[in-house]
Coordinates of C-alpha atoms and ligand atoms in Angstrom, one line a residue:
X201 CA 0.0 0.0 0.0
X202 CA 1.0 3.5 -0.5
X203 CA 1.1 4.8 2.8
X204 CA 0.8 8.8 3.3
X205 CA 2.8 9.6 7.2
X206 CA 1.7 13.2 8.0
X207 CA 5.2 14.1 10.8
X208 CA 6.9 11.0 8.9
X209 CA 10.1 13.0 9.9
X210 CA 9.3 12.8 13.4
X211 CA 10.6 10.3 16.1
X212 CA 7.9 7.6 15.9
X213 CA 7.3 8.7 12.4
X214 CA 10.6 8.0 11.1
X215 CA 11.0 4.7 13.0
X216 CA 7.3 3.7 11.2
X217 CA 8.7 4.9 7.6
X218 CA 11.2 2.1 7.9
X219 CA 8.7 -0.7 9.2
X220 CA 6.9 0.1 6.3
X221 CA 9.6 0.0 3.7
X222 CA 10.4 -3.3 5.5
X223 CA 7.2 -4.6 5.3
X224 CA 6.8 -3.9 1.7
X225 CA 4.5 -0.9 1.6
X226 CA 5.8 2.5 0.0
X227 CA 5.6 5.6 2.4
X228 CA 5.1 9.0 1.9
X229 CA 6.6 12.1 3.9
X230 CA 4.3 14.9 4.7
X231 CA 6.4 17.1 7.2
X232 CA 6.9 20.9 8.3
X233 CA 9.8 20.2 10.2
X234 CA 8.2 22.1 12.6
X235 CA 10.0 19.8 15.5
X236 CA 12.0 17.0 13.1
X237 CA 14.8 17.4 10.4
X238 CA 15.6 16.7 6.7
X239 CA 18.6 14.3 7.8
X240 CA 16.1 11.8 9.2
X241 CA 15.0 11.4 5.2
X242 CA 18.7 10.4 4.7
X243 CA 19.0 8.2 7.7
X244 CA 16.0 6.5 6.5
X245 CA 17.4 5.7 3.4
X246 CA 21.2 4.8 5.0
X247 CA 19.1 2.1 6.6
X248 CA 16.1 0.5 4.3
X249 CA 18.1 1.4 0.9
X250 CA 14.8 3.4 -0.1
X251 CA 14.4 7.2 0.0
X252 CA 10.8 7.6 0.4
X253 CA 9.5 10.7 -1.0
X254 CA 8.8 14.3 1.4
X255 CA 6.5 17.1 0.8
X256 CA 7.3 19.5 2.8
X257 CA 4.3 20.9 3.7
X258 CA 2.0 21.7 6.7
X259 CA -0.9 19.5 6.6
X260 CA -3.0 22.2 8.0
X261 CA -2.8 24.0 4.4
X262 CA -5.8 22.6 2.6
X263 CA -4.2 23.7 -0.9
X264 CA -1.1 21.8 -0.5
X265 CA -2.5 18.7 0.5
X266 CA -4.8 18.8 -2.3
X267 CA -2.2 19.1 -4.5
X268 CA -0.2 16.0 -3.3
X269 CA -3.2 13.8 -3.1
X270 CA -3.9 15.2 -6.6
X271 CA 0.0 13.6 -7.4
X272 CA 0.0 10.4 -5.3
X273 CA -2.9 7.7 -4.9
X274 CA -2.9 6.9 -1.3
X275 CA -4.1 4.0 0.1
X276 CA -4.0 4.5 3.8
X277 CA -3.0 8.1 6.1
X278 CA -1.0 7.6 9.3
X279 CA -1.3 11.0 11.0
X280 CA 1.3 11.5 13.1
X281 CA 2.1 15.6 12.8
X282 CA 0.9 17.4 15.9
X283 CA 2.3 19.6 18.7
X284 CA 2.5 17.4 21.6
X285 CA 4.4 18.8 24.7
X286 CA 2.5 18.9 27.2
X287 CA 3.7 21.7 29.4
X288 CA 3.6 24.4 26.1
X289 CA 0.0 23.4 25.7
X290 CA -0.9 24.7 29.0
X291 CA 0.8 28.0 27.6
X292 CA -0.4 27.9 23.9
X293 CA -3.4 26.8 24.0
X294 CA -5.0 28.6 21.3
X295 CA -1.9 26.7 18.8
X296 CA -2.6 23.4 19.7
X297 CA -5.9 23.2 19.2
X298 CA -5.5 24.8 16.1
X299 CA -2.4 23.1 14.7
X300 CA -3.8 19.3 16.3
X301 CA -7.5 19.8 15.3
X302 CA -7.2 22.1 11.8
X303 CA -4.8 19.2 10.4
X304 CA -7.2 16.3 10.8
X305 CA -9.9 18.0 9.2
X306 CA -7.9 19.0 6.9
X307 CA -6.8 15.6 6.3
X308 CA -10.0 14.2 6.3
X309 CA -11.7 16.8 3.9
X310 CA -9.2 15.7 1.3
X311 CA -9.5 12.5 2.0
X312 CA -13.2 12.2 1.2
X313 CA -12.5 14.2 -2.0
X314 CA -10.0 11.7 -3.3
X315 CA -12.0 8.6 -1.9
X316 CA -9.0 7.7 0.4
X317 CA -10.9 5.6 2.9
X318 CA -8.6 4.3 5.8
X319 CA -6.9 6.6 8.8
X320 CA -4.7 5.0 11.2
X321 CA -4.5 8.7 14.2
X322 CA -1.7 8.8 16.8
X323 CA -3.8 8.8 19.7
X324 CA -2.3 8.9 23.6
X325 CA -2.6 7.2 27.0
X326 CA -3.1 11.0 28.3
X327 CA -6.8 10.7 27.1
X328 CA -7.3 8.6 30.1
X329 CA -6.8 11.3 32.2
X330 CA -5.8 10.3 35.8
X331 CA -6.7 7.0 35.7
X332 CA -9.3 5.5 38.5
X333 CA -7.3 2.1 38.3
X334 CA -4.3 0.1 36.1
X335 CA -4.2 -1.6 34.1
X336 CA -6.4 1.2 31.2
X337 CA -8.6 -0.5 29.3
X338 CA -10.1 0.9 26.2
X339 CA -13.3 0.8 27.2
X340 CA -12.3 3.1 30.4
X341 CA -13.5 6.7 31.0
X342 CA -11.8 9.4 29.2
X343 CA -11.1 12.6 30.3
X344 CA -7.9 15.3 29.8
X345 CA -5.7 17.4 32.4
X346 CA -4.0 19.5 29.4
X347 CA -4.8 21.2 26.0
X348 CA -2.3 18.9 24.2
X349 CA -4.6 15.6 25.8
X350 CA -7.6 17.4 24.7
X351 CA -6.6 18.0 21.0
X352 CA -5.7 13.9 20.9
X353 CA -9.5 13.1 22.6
X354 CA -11.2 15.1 20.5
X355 CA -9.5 14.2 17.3
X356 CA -10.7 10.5 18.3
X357 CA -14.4 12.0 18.7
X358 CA -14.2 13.9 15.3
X359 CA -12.5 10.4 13.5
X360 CA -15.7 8.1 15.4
X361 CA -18.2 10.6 14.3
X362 CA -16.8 11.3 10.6
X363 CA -16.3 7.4 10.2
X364 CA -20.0 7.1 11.7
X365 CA -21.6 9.6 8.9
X366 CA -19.1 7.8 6.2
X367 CA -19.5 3.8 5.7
X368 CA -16.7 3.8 3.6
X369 CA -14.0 5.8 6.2
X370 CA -11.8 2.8 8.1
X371 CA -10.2 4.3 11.5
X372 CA -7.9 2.9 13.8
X373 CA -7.1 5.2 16.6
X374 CA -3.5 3.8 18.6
X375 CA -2.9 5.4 22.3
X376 CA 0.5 5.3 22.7
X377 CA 1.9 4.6 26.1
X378 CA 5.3 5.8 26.6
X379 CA 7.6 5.8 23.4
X380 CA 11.5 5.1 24.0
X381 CA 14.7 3.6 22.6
X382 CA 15.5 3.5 19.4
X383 CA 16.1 1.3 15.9
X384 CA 19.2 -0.6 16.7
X385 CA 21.1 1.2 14.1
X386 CA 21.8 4.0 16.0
X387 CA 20.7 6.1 12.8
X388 CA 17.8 7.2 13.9
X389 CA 16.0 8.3 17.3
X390 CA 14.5 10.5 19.4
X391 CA 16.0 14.2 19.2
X392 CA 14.0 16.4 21.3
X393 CA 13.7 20.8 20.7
X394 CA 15.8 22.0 24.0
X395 CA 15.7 20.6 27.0
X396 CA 13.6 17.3 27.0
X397 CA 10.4 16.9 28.7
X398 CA 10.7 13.4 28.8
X399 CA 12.4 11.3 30.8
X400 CA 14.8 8.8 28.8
X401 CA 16.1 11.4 26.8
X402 CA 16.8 13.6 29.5
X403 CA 18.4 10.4 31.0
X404 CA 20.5 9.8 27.7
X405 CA 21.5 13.6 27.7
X406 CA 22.8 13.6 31.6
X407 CA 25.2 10.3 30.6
X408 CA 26.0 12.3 27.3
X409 CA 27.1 15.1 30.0
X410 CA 24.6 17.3 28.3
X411 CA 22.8 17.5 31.1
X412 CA 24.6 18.0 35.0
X413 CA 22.1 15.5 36.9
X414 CA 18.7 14.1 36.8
X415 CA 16.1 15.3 38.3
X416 CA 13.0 12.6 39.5
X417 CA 10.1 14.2 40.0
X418 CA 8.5 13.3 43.2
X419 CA 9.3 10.0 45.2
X420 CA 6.1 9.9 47.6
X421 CA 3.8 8.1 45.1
X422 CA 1.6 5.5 46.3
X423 CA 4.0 2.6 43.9
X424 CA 5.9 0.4 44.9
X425 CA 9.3 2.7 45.2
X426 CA 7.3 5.9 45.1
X427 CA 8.5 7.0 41.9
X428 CA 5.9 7.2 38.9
X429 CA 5.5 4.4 37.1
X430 CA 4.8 3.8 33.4
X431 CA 4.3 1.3 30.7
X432 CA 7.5 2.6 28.4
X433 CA 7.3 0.7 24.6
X434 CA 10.1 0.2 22.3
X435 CA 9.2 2.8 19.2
X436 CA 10.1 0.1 17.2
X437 CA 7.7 -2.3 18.9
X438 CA 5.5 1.0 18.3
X439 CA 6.3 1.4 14.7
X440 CA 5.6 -2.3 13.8
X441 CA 1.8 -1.7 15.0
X442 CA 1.4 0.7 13.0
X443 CA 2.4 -2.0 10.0
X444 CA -0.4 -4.1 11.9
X445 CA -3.1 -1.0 11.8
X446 CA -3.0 -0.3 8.4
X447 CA -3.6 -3.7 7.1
X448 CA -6.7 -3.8 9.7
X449 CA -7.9 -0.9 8.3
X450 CA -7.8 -1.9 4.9
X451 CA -10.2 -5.0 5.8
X452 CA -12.9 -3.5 7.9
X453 CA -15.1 -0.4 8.2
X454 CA -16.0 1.6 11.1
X455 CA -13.7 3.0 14.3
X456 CA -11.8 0.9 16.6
X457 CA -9.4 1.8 19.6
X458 CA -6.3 0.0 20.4
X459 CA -3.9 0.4 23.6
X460 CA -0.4 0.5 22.5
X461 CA 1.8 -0.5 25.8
X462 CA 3.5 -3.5 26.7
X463 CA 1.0 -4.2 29.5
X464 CA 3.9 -4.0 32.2
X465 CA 4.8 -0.6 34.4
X466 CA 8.0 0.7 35.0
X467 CA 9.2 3.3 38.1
X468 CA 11.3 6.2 37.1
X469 CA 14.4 4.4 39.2
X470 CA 13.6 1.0 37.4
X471 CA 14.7 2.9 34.3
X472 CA 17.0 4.6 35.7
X473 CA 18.7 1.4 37.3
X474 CA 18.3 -0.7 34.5
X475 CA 19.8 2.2 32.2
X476 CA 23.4 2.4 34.0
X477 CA 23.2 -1.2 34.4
X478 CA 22.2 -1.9 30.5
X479 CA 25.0 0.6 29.8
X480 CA 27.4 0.5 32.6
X481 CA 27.2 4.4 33.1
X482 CA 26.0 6.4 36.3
X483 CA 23.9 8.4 36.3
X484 CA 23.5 11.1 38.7
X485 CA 20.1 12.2 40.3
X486 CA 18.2 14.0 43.3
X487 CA 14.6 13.4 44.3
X488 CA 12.4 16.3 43.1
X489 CA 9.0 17.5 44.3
X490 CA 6.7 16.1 42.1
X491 CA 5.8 17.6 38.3
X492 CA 2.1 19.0 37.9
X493 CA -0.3 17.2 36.4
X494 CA 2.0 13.6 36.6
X495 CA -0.1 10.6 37.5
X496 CA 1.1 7.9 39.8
X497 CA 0.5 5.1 37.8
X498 CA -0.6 4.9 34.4
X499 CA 0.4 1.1 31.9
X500 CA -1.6 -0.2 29.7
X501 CA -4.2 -3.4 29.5
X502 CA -2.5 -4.3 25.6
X503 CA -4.9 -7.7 25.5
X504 CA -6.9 -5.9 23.0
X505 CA -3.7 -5.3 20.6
X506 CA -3.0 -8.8 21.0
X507 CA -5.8 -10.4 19.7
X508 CA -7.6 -8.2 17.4
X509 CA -4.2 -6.6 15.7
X510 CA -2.0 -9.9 16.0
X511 CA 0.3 -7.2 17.7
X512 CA 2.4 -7.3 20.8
X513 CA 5.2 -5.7 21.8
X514 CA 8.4 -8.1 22.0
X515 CA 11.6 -5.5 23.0
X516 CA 12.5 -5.8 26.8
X517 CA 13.1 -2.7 28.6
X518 CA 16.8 -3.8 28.7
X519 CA 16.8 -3.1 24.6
X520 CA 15.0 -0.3 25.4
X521 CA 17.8 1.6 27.5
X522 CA 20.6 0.1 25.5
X523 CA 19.1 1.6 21.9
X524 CA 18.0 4.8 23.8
X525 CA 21.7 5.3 24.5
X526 CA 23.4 4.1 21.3
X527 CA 21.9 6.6 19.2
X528 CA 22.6 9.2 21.6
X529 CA 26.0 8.2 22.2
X530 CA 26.2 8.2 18.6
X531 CA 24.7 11.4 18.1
X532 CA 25.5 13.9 20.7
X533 CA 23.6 16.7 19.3
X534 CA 20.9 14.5 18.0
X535 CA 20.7 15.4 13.6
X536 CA 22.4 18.6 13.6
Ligands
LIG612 C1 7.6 9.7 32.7 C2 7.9 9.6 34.2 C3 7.7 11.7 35.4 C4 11.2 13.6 33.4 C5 4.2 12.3 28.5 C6 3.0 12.8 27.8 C7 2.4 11.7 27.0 C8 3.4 11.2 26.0 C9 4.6 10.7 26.7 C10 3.0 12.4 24.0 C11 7.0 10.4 35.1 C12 9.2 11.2 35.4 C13 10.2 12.7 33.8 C14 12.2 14.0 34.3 C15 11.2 12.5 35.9 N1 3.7 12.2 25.1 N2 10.2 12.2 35.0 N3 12.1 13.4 35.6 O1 4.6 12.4 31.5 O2 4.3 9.9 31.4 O3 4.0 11.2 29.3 O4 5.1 11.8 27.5 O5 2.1 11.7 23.5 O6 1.2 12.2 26.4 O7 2.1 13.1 28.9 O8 6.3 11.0 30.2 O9 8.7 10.9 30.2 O10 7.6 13.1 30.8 O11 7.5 11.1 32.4 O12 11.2 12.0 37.1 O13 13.1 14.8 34.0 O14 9.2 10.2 34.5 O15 7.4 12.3 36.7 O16 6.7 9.7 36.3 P1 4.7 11.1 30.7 P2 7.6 11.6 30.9

């Protein structure tokens, strides 16, 4: 299938473009580089032998995308482009929701006019909200704590209710659990604007001596070692999903919602252990108060995946830490 990835240039993005070359399908790049780089295109091709083709576009510009559905026949859409840090969203407000809900109408306006039936959307766990109990299950209430959590929870309510008034629109809607590591090339990862957000690659950057020391937010959590725990997923256990969601697509109609996690939570110091022993590296920390908004607990119920998708993810969190550090080690200042 020709497989359009709106953010194909993007950390999970990228790492899907080369499951899909892998798997036989052709990708296409639709990307901004808003908060990505043309060097992934390269790296992309140093590792599948393909160069898939980029428009460099902003899928919020109705013309533009016209004009590349008018030059390509797409089979499927993968959107992926979206502002997603949480804390700026809380700021910005205003650009999120315009950015992350203007681009999926967008999308699917064009899509109707070019008969383009099936939409695989990069959902998130932070729909659930704060979660009444682990492991989430699909089926559980929803409910956001930020803009940026809003903008993915109502794109799934605008994708159910567009698929609802069109039989012929095929959506699969993936919440992602926590994304890390990297393909085991080194090649291609996750290179974050400024200081990260997120906690692997801030990890990576403090043993890269980016970064003085770790900071872990809170250590008074109701878990097992008080630190926040989460169900973090290989990207490339992530990525091969995605492989999974578009052939679903193609053979049914109609919306369906899939947890992407490995079903298992880690704590903040389980990564952080399992990281300088994976690596043999230390890595300094202090305990923090805790970050506003973080959740205790939060790992997915991936059953679901599993038996409707054929999916699961198979990457330990031992691969996780030791890809998450090869491509920084090989890549200090990420593509630039
Ligand atoms: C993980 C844990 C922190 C940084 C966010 C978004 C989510 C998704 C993934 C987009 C928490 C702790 C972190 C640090 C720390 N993004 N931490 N020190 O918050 O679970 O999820 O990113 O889709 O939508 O909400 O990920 O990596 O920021 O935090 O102690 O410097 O690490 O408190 O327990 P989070 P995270």
């Amino acid at each position: 299938m020709k497989v359009l990835l709106t953010g194909g240039a993007g950390f999970i993005g990228s790492h899907t473009c080369v499951e899909l070359i892998n798997a036989g399908h052709t990708p296409v790049i639709a990307d901004n580089f808003d908060n990505s780089c043309p060097e992934v295109i390269n790296r992309i091709e140093e590792i599948t032998g393909v160069r898939p083709k980029l428009y460099e576009i902003d899928v919020c510009d109705g013309e533009k995308v016209r004009e590349m559905f008018k030059a390509e026949s797409f089979d499927a859409v993968i959107h992926f482009a979206g502002l997603k840090a949480v804390g700026e969203s809380c700021a910005l407000p205003l650009r999120y929701y315009r950015n992350n809900i203007d681009s999926t109408l967008t999308l699917l306006e064009v899509m109707a006019e070019f008969g383009v039936a099936n939409f695989v959307f990069s959902s998130s766990a932070t729909v659930y909200g704060v979660p009444k109990e682990v492991p989430l299950v699909e089926g559980m209430p929803t409910g956001c704590t930020n803009p940026y959590g809003w903008t993915k929870l109502m794109n799934e309510q605008i994708l159910t209710d567009a698929s609802s008034a069109d039989d012929n629109l095929s959506v699969v809607l993936l919440r992602y659990f926590n994304p890390i590591g990297a393909h085991e090339s080194g090649r291609i990862g996750e290179d974050p604007n400024g200081i990260p957000n997120n906690l692997m690659p801030y990890i990576t950057q403090v043993a890269a001596g980016k970064l003085e020391q770790l900071g872990v937010f809170g250590d008074d959590y109701p878990t097992r070692d008080g630190t926040g725990v989460r169900d973090y997923i290989h990207v490339v256990d992530l990525a091969k999903a995605h492989v999974k969601a578009i052939d679903y697509a193609a053979e049914r109609k109609g919306v369906e919602i899939f947890n992407i996690g490995t079903g298992t939570g880690y704590s903040v110091l389980d990564i952080v252990n399992t990281f300088m022993r994976v690596n043999n590296l230390t890595i300094p920390y202090a305990i923090k108060p805790r970050r506003a908004g973080d959740v205790a607990e939060c790992y997915a119920d991936a059953t679901k995946a599993r038996e409707i998708l054929g999916w699961q993810a198979e990457k330990t969190l031992d691969d996780m830490c030791r890809d998450s550090w090869n491509w920084q080690s090989n890549n200090k200042n990420g593509y630039k």
